[in-house]
mmCIF file of C-alpha atoms and ligand atoms in Angstrom:
data_model
loop_
_atom_site.group_PDB
_atom_site.id
_atom_site.type_symbol
_atom_site.label_atom_id
_atom_site.label_comp_id
_atom_site.label_asym_id
_atom_site.label_seq_id
_atom_site.Cartn_x
_atom_site.Cartn_y
_atom_site.Cartn_z
ATOM 1 C CA MET A 1 -0.018 -0.064 -0.259
ATOM 2 C CA ARG A 2 1.275 3.440 -0.807
ATOM 3 C CA GLY A 3 2.206 5.753 2.186
ATOM 4 C CA LEU A 4 2.728 9.320 2.484
ATOM 5 C CA ASP A 5 6.355 9.321 1.152
ATOM 6 C CA ASP A 6 5.492 7.592 -2.129
ATOM 7 C CA LEU A 7 3.038 10.516 -3.216
ATOM 8 C CA GLN A 8 4.619 12.591 -6.063
ATOM 9 C CA LEU A 9 3.070 16.352 -5.725
ATOM 10 C CA THR A 10 3.575 19.634 -7.676
ATOM 11 C CA ASN A 11 0.851 21.413 -7.085
ATOM 12 C CA ILE A 12 0.141 21.040 -3.383
ATOM 13 C CA ARG A 13 2.600 20.580 -0.187
ATOM 14 C CA LEU A 14 1.975 18.405 2.428
ATOM 15 C CA GLU A 15 4.151 18.440 5.721
ATOM 16 C CA VAL A 16 2.886 16.662 8.745
ATOM 17 C CA ASP A 17 4.042 17.927 12.299
ATOM 18 C CA GLN A 18 4.969 15.649 15.177
ATOM 19 C CA ASP A 19 1.740 15.368 16.623
ATOM 20 C CA GLY A 20 0.801 13.840 13.433
ATOM 21 C CA ILE A 21 -1.032 16.759 11.933
ATOM 22 C CA ALA A 22 -0.889 17.148 7.967
ATOM 23 C CA ALA A 23 -0.433 20.747 6.388
ATOM 24 C CA VAL A 24 -2.188 20.419 2.839
ATOM 25 C CA THR A 25 -1.318 23.446 1.065
ATOM 26 C CA LEU A 26 -2.705 24.354 -2.364
ATOM 27 C CA ASN A 27 0.375 25.592 -3.782
ATOM 28 C CA ARG A 28 -0.575 27.213 -7.064
ATOM 29 C CA PRO A 29 -0.757 30.941 -6.086
ATOM 30 C CA ALA A 30 -0.131 32.533 -9.560
ATOM 31 C CA LYS A 31 -3.117 30.587 -10.723
ATOM 32 C CA ARG A 32 -5.174 31.594 -7.812
ATOM 33 C CA ASN A 33 -5.186 27.773 -6.960
ATOM 34 C CA ALA A 34 -7.255 27.441 -9.871
ATOM 35 C CA LEU A 35 -7.646 23.392 -9.928
ATOM 36 C CA ASP A 36 -6.896 21.785 -12.993
ATOM 37 C CA LEU A 37 -6.263 18.128 -13.160
ATOM 38 C CA ALA A 38 -3.155 17.468 -12.005
ATOM 39 C CA THR A 39 -4.470 19.463 -8.550
ATOM 40 C CA ILE A 40 -7.215 17.284 -8.499
ATOM 41 C CA ASP A 41 -5.057 14.014 -8.884
ATOM 42 C CA GLU A 42 -2.817 15.215 -5.826
ATOM 43 C CA LEU A 43 -6.071 15.413 -3.617
ATOM 44 C CA VAL A 44 -6.788 12.177 -4.391
ATOM 45 C CA ASP A 45 -3.949 10.813 -3.702
ATOM 46 C CA ILE A 46 -3.428 12.608 -0.453
ATOM 47 C CA PHE A 47 -6.592 12.100 0.896
ATOM 48 C CA ALA A 48 -6.717 8.525 0.113
ATOM 49 C CA THR A 49 -3.241 8.236 1.845
ATOM 50 C CA LEU A 50 -4.033 10.133 5.062
ATOM 51 C CA PRO A 51 -6.288 8.099 6.936
ATOM 52 C CA ARG A 52 -4.357 4.942 6.774
ATOM 53 C CA ALA A 53 -0.999 6.954 7.647
ATOM 54 C CA GLY A 54 -2.040 7.627 11.269
ATOM 55 C CA ILE A 55 -2.777 11.541 10.726
ATOM 56 C CA ARG A 56 -4.694 12.733 13.565
ATOM 57 C CA ALA A 57 -6.054 15.631 11.556
ATOM 58 C CA ALA A 58 -5.394 17.789 8.527
ATOM 59 C CA ILE A 59 -5.423 21.542 7.847
ATOM 60 C CA LEU A 60 -6.331 22.445 4.313
ATOM 61 C CA ARG A 61 -4.638 25.758 3.645
ATOM 62 C CA ALA A 62 -3.389 27.745 0.269
ATOM 63 C CA ASN A 63 -0.581 29.812 -0.744
ATOM 64 C CA GLY A 64 -1.111 33.234 -1.783
ATOM 65 C CA ASP A 65 -4.226 35.568 -1.376
ATOM 66 C CA HIS A 66 -7.154 33.242 -2.203
ATOM 67 C CA PHE A 67 -8.037 30.241 -1.436
ATOM 68 C CA SER A 68 -9.014 28.904 -4.732
ATOM 69 C CA ALA A 69 -10.662 30.415 -7.652
ATOM 70 C CA GLY A 70 -12.322 26.621 -8.735
ATOM 71 C CA LEU A 71 -11.834 24.984 -11.825
ATOM 72 C CA ASP A 72 -9.158 25.832 -14.246
ATOM 73 C CA LEU A 73 -10.861 27.905 -16.844
ATOM 74 C CA VAL A 74 -7.827 27.870 -19.120
ATOM 75 C CA GLU A 75 -7.247 24.240 -18.541
ATOM 76 C CA HIS A 76 -11.198 23.621 -19.592
ATOM 77 C CA HIS A 77 -10.890 25.867 -22.478
ATOM 78 C CA GLN A 78 -7.903 24.697 -23.811
ATOM 79 C CA LYS A 79 -9.003 20.931 -23.695
ATOM 80 C CA GLU A 80 -12.081 21.325 -25.570
ATOM 81 C CA ARG A 81 -13.588 18.474 -23.430
ATOM 82 C CA SER A 82 -16.737 16.937 -24.799
ATOM 83 C CA ALA A 83 -19.374 16.115 -22.405
ATOM 84 C CA ALA A 84 -17.966 12.378 -21.899
ATOM 85 C CA ASP A 85 -14.501 13.868 -20.958
ATOM 86 C CA PHE A 86 -15.793 16.451 -18.426
ATOM 87 C CA MET A 87 -18.241 14.071 -16.896
ATOM 88 C CA HIS A 88 -15.002 11.892 -15.870
ATOM 89 C CA VAL A 89 -13.391 15.329 -14.785
ATOM 90 C CA CYS A 90 -16.075 15.788 -12.405
ATOM 91 C CA LEU A 91 -16.432 12.124 -11.281
ATOM 92 C CA ARG A 92 -12.346 12.713 -10.208
ATOM 93 C CA TRP A 93 -13.508 15.812 -8.308
ATOM 94 C CA HIS A 94 -15.892 13.763 -6.523
ATOM 95 C CA GLU A 95 -13.331 11.142 -5.643
ATOM 96 C CA ALA A 96 -10.984 13.559 -4.018
ATOM 97 C CA PHE A 97 -13.898 15.382 -2.165
ATOM 98 C CA ASN A 98 -15.709 12.125 -1.096
ATOM 99 C CA LYS A 99 -12.360 10.775 0.279
ATOM 100 C CA MET A 100 -12.121 14.259 2.410
ATOM 101 C CA GLU A 101 -15.650 13.726 3.635
ATOM 102 C CA TYR A 102 -15.920 10.319 4.087
ATOM 103 C CA GLY A 103 -12.287 9.497 4.966
ATOM 104 C CA GLY A 104 -12.549 9.837 8.862
ATOM 105 C CA VAL A 105 -9.630 12.113 9.411
ATOM 106 C CA PRO A 106 -10.875 15.873 10.633
ATOM 107 C CA ILE A 107 -9.983 17.923 8.010
ATOM 108 C CA ILE A 108 -10.351 22.150 8.701
ATOM 109 C CA ALA A 109 -9.958 24.570 6.058
ATOM 110 C CA VAL A 110 -8.307 28.069 6.431
ATOM 111 C CA LEU A 111 -10.021 29.854 4.129
ATOM 112 C CA LYS A 112 -9.061 33.736 2.371
ATOM 113 C CA GLY A 113 -9.856 35.715 -0.232
ATOM 114 C CA ALA A 114 -11.503 34.005 -3.232
ATOM 115 C CA VAL A 115 -13.447 30.936 -2.135
ATOM 116 C CA VAL A 116 -15.597 30.459 -5.382
ATOM 117 C CA GLY A 117 -16.913 28.057 -7.671
ATOM 118 C CA GLY A 118 -14.685 24.821 -7.387
ATOM 119 C CA GLY A 119 -12.875 26.413 -4.695
ATOM 120 C CA LEU A 120 -16.384 26.787 -2.575
ATOM 121 C CA GLU A 121 -17.211 23.167 -3.637
ATOM 122 C CA LEU A 122 -13.286 22.154 -2.370
ATOM 123 C CA ALA A 123 -13.907 23.882 0.926
ATOM 124 C CA SER A 124 -17.209 22.306 1.446
ATOM 125 C CA ALA A 125 -15.911 19.158 1.800
ATOM 126 C CA ALA A 126 -13.781 19.999 4.729
ATOM 127 C CA HIS A 127 -15.324 19.224 7.948
ATOM 128 C CA ILE A 128 -14.629 22.613 9.358
ATOM 129 C CA ARG A 129 -14.492 26.111 7.576
ATOM 130 C CA VAL A 130 -12.424 29.041 9.292
ATOM 131 C CA ALA A 131 -12.253 32.257 7.301
ATOM 132 C CA GLY A 132 -9.894 35.042 8.054
ATOM 133 C CA PRO A 133 -11.682 38.791 7.435
ATOM 134 C CA ASP A 134 -10.871 39.095 3.645
ATOM 135 C CA THR A 135 -12.671 35.598 2.573
ATOM 136 C CA TYR A 136 -15.554 35.810 -0.062
ATOM 137 C CA PHE A 137 -17.554 33.123 -1.138
ATOM 138 C CA GLY A 138 -19.078 32.664 -4.418
ATOM 139 C CA LEU A 139 -20.645 30.550 -7.246
ATOM 140 C CA PRO A 140 -19.774 32.549 -10.419
ATOM 141 C CA GLU A 141 -20.782 29.136 -12.924
ATOM 142 C CA GLY A 142 -23.972 30.768 -14.309
ATOM 143 C CA GLN A 143 -21.979 33.897 -15.335
ATOM 144 C CA ARG A 144 -19.114 31.508 -17.015
ATOM 145 C CA GLY A 145 -22.093 29.604 -18.573
ATOM 146 C CA LEU A 146 -21.052 26.450 -16.601
ATOM 147 C CA PHE A 147 -22.602 24.449 -14.166
ATOM 148 C CA THR A 148 -21.396 23.238 -10.648
ATOM 149 C CA GLY A 149 -19.472 19.658 -11.119
ATOM 150 C CA GLY A 150 -17.642 19.187 -7.926
ATOM 151 C CA GLY A 151 -20.318 18.086 -5.500
ATOM 152 C CA ALA A 152 -21.879 21.799 -4.820
ATOM 153 C CA THR A 153 -25.518 20.581 -5.493
ATOM 154 C CA ILE A 154 -24.844 18.439 -2.580
ATOM 155 C CA ARG A 155 -22.475 19.937 -0.168
ATOM 156 C CA VAL A 156 -23.070 23.685 -0.566
ATOM 157 C CA ALA A 157 -26.839 22.880 -0.730
ATOM 158 C CA ASP A 158 -26.472 21.268 2.329
ATOM 159 C CA LEU A 159 -24.712 23.995 4.171
ATOM 160 C CA ILE A 160 -26.683 26.789 3.037
ATOM 161 C CA GLY A 161 -30.071 25.668 1.671
ATOM 162 C CA LYS A 162 -31.109 25.713 -2.108
ATOM 163 C CA ALA A 163 -32.848 28.846 -2.180
ATOM 164 C CA ARG A 164 -29.259 30.740 -1.335
ATOM 165 C CA MET A 165 -27.335 28.274 -3.522
ATOM 166 C CA ILE A 166 -29.586 29.000 -6.252
ATOM 167 C CA ASP A 167 -29.551 33.059 -5.864
ATOM 168 C CA MET A 168 -25.593 32.786 -5.979
ATOM 169 C CA MET A 169 -25.748 30.991 -8.823
ATOM 170 C CA LEU A 170 -28.199 32.987 -10.714
ATOM 171 C CA SER A 171 -27.387 36.513 -9.528
ATOM 172 C CA GLY A 172 -23.751 36.015 -8.839
ATOM 173 C CA ARG A 173 -24.201 37.092 -5.286
ATOM 174 C CA LEU A 174 -21.387 37.065 -2.895
ATOM 175 C CA TYR A 175 -21.144 36.474 0.643
ATOM 176 C CA ARG A 176 -18.763 37.480 3.244
ATOM 177 C CA GLY A 177 -17.864 38.727 6.652
ATOM 178 C CA GLN A 178 -20.562 38.160 9.634
ATOM 179 C CA GLU A 179 -22.936 36.937 6.949
ATOM 180 C CA ALA A 180 -20.872 34.336 5.637
ATOM 181 C CA VAL A 181 -21.163 32.946 8.988
ATOM 182 C CA ASP A 182 -24.705 33.176 9.523
ATOM 183 C CA VAL A 183 -25.989 31.635 5.990
ATOM 184 C CA GLY A 184 -23.603 28.434 7.226
ATOM 185 C CA LEU A 185 -20.600 28.987 4.431
ATOM 186 C CA CYS A 186 -17.949 29.143 7.322
ATOM 187 C CA GLN A 187 -18.138 28.249 11.019
ATOM 188 C CA TYR A 188 -15.560 30.785 12.087
ATOM 189 C CA LEU A 189 -14.388 34.377 11.143
ATOM 190 C CA VAL A 190 -11.412 35.151 12.742
ATOM 191 C CA GLU A 191 -8.519 37.646 12.520
ATOM 192 C CA ASP A 192 -6.292 34.714 12.208
ATOM 193 C CA ALA A 193 -7.536 31.962 10.200
ATOM 194 C CA GLU A 194 -4.551 29.504 10.172
ATOM 195 C CA ALA A 195 -3.978 30.067 14.046
ATOM 196 C CA LYS A 196 -7.552 29.109 14.836
ATOM 197 C CA ALA A 197 -7.692 26.184 12.391
ATOM 198 C CA TRP A 198 -4.448 24.984 14.188
ATOM 199 C CA GLU A 199 -6.050 25.313 17.496
ATOM 200 C CA ILE A 200 -9.053 23.398 16.241
ATOM 201 C CA ALA A 201 -6.632 20.393 14.644
ATOM 202 C CA ARG A 202 -4.912 20.219 17.727
ATOM 203 C CA ALA A 203 -8.100 20.157 20.025
ATOM 204 C CA ALA A 204 -9.835 17.014 17.599
ATOM 205 C CA ALA A 205 -6.274 15.102 17.638
ATOM 206 C CA GLN A 206 -6.528 14.546 21.232
ATOM 207 C CA ASN A 207 -9.636 12.409 20.715
ATOM 208 C CA PRO A 208 -9.264 8.923 19.859
ATOM 209 C CA PRO A 209 -9.134 8.146 16.335
ATOM 210 C CA LEU A 210 -11.878 5.940 16.515
ATOM 211 C CA SER A 211 -14.205 8.735 17.598
ATOM 212 C CA ASN A 212 -13.245 10.756 14.850
ATOM 213 C CA PHE A 213 -13.072 8.298 12.467
ATOM 214 C CA ALA A 214 -16.988 7.810 13.350
ATOM 215 C CA ILE A 215 -17.555 11.800 13.599
ATOM 216 C CA CYS A 216 -16.063 12.551 9.878
ATOM 217 C CA SER A 217 -17.507 9.520 8.315
ATOM 218 C CA ALA A 218 -20.647 8.253 10.013
ATOM 219 C CA ILE A 219 -22.301 11.461 10.414
ATOM 220 C CA SER A 220 -22.105 12.367 6.253
ATOM 221 C CA HIS A 221 -23.018 8.642 5.462
ATOM 222 C CA MET A 222 -26.029 8.243 7.683
ATOM 223 C CA GLN A 223 -27.390 11.755 6.006
ATOM 224 C CA ASN A 224 -27.550 9.596 2.895
ATOM 225 C CA MET A 225 -29.811 7.251 4.640
ATOM 226 C CA SER A 226 -33.401 6.760 5.374
ATOM 227 C CA ALA A 227 -34.121 7.775 9.264
ATOM 228 C CA LEU A 228 -34.636 3.887 9.911
ATOM 229 C CA ASP A 229 -31.393 2.854 8.369
ATOM 230 C CA ALA A 230 -29.378 5.514 10.031
ATOM 231 C CA ALA A 231 -30.800 4.984 13.518
ATOM 232 C CA TYR A 232 -29.432 1.565 12.787
ATOM 233 C CA ALA A 233 -26.190 2.405 11.175
ATOM 234 C CA GLU A 234 -25.605 5.078 14.459
ATOM 235 C CA ALA A 235 -26.099 2.030 17.280
ATOM 236 C CA VAL A 236 -23.536 0.148 15.282
ATOM 237 C CA VAL A 237 -21.351 2.502 15.162
ATOM 238 C CA ALA A 238 -21.929 3.225 18.778
ATOM 239 C CA GLY A 239 -21.701 -0.234 19.589
ATOM 240 C CA VAL A 240 -17.853 -0.070 18.363
ATOM 241 C CA VAL A 241 -16.750 3.261 19.344
ATOM 242 C CA ASN A 242 -18.171 3.591 22.694
ATOM 243 C CA THR A 243 -16.417 0.194 24.149
ATOM 244 C CA GLN A 244 -13.368 1.147 22.618
ATOM 245 C CA GLU A 245 -10.184 1.228 25.128
ATOM 246 C CA ALA A 246 -9.730 4.832 24.790
ATOM 247 C CA ALA A 247 -13.302 5.259 25.817
ATOM 248 C CA ARG A 248 -12.825 2.804 29.201
ATOM 249 C CA GLU A 249 -9.618 4.818 30.238
ATOM 250 C CA ARG A 250 -11.505 8.247 29.671
ATOM 251 C CA LEU A 251 -14.500 6.717 31.603
ATOM 252 C CA ALA A 252 -12.752 5.644 34.465
ATOM 253 C CA SER A 253 -10.942 8.755 34.745
ATOM 254 C CA PHE A 254 -14.169 10.517 34.838
ATOM 255 C CA ALA A 255 -15.598 8.152 37.377
ATOM 256 C CA LYS A 256 -12.717 8.763 39.514
ATOM 257 C CA GLY A 257 -13.858 12.387 39.057
ATOM 258 C CA THR A 258 -10.110 13.139 37.402
ATOM 259 C CA ALA A 259 -10.981 14.288 33.785
ATOM 260 C CA ALA A 260 -12.117 17.453 32.850
ATOM 261 C CA LYS A 261 -15.858 19.089 33.376
ATOM 262 C CA VAL A 262 -17.525 20.389 30.238
ATOM 263 C CA LYS A 263 -17.794 23.822 31.131
ATOM 264 C CA PRO A 264 -16.967 27.360 29.736
ATOM 265 C CA THR A 265 -14.112 28.698 30.243
ATOM 266 C CA GLY A 266 -13.918 32.546 30.770
HETATM 267 C C1 1HE B 1 -7.216 31.188 -13.311
HETATM 268 C C2 1HE B 1 -8.362 31.047 -12.691
HETATM 269 C C3 1HE B 1 -9.283 29.907 -13.096
HETATM 270 C C4 1HE B 1 -7.420 33.223 -12.353
HETATM 271 N N1 1HE B 1 -8.659 28.923 -13.821
HETATM 272 N N2 1HE B 1 -6.430 30.474 -14.023
HETATM 273 N N3 1HE B 1 -13.865 30.738 -11.470
HETATM 274 C C5 1HE B 1 -14.203 31.736 -11.692
HETATM 275 O O1 1HE B 1 -15.073 32.375 -12.298
HETATM 276 C C6 1HE B 1 -13.047 32.495 -10.929
HETATM 277 C C7 1HE B 1 -11.948 33.223 -12.029
HETATM 278 N N4 1HE B 1 -10.905 33.915 -11.330
HETATM 279 C C8 1HE B 1 -11.288 35.485 -10.952
HETATM 280 O O2 1HE B 1 -12.398 35.678 -11.063
HETATM 281 C C9 1HE B 1 -10.380 36.073 -10.558
HETATM 282 O O3 1HE B 1 -9.020 35.673 -10.947
HETATM 283 C C10 1HE B 1 -9.553 36.101 -9.009
HETATM 284 C C11 1HE B 1 -10.933 37.115 -8.211
HETATM 285 C C12 1HE B 1 -9.696 34.753 -8.253
HETATM 286 C C13 1HE B 1 -8.419 36.925 -8.485
HETATM 287 O O4 1HE B 1 -8.089 37.888 -9.222
HETATM 288 P P1 1HE B 1 -6.631 38.618 -9.524
HETATM 289 O O5 1HE B 1 -6.736 39.869 -9.948
HETATM 290 O O6 1HE B 1 -5.939 38.110 -8.136
HETATM 291 O O7 1HE B 1 -6.285 37.519 -10.372
HETATM 292 P P2 1HE B 1 -6.212 37.569 -12.113
HETATM 293 O O8 1HE B 1 -5.299 38.381 -12.546
HETATM 294 O O9 1HE B 1 -7.604 37.185 -12.720
HETATM 295 O O10 1HE B 1 -5.413 36.207 -12.389
HETATM 296 C C14 1HE B 1 -4.249 36.091 -12.321
HETATM 297 C C15 1HE B 1 -3.848 34.547 -13.126
HETATM 298 O O11 1HE B 1 -4.370 33.343 -12.409
HETATM 299 C C16 1HE B 1 -4.050 34.429 -14.274
HETATM 300 O O12 1HE B 1 -3.594 33.887 -15.413
HETATM 301 P P3 1HE B 1 -2.271 34.670 -15.875
HETATM 302 O O13 1HE B 1 -1.277 33.447 -16.581
HETATM 303 O O14 1HE B 1 -2.728 35.571 -17.004
HETATM 304 O O15 1HE B 1 -1.148 35.445 -14.628
HETATM 305 C C17 1HE B 1 -5.498 34.057 -14.444
HETATM 306 O O16 1HE B 1 -5.838 33.450 -15.815
HETATM 307 C C18 1HE B 1 -5.120 32.797 -13.594
HETATM 308 N N5 1HE B 1 -6.752 32.365 -13.148
HETATM 309 N N6 1HE B 1 -8.607 31.807 -11.736
HETATM 310 C C19 1HE B 1 -7.625 29.626 -14.680
HETATM 311 N N7 1HE B 1 -10.112 30.008 -12.157
HETATM 312 C C20 1HE B 1 -16.111 21.392 -11.359
HETATM 313 S S1 1HE B 1 -16.966 22.404 -11.765
HETATM 314 C C21 1HE B 1 -16.443 23.662 -10.951
HETATM 315 C C22 1HE B 1 -16.932 25.115 -12.067
HETATM 316 C C23 1HE B 1 -16.054 26.688 -11.419
HETATM 317 O O17 1HE B 1 -15.347 26.269 -10.539
HETATM 318 S S2 1HE B 1 -16.695 27.830 -12.181
HETATM 319 C C24 1HE B 1 -15.721 29.333 -11.458
HETATM 320 C C25 1HE B 1 -14.719 29.491 -11.923
#
């Protein structure tokens, strides 16, 4: 099985720190981190590998002033793709983003500048979105004569509801600031998004990996099920997770009164 050291990366940088937290950095700032097929291939490889490499959490960040300008429009234009060609491109995007959403490793996205089109589709496959003050969100597909192909109809509609998504696509409406938080495009709006994302990742990395695996895969799977099947699956997952050794140790500590209490600080 291929490991992190076997990955061939050009458009994305990957670093792992001593706590097992991976920093995944989009690294095409001259092209505003537009997502060409090579970048999508690298995302597939990275997010297929992280879960089995013992990674505790991942930060998804970008070099330059913008998180991502979405689909590489120049590549798409130059390749003169057929409908079948582009369908296969989209399937590859889905492969990458599904590996992120269902992989079981917590992914925290650090957002700045443009988070538009496919860039928003990428951000919405992360589990937590942290935005800096200059972040803005858009779905300019309509203006470009395009349609979303990287899962926005599922994930962005899930975050903000279909009426807002349709408005963004028809009118070109951009969201930023507190309004972006209020509608659900991001959960945090902070001065230093990078620092906040690391703080969240370090907190998440303290949880037992099996708990994080369930949180970062089971909830998404269960949303695709009927309530009856989801309740069944939840019971099965809880059966496995809630009887793990790490849970026994933590509950023993709680029973002794030595575990941290759940109370607001400050
Ligand atoms: C690109 C792309 C791109 C920039 N594909 N090359 N996405 C969009 O419609 C957004 C298109 N981009 C923009 O509106 C602007 O570039 C930004 C607001 C993001 C940034 O503006 P700015 O002034 O900082 O940069 P720039 O001068 O526009 O671009 C710098 C370079 O990046 C330039 O290349 P250069 O070789 O001439 O220097 C641009 O061509 C290049 N660049 N964005 C390719 N997107 C699965 S379906 C998903 C459908 C979608 O994602 S639709 C949304 C597409």
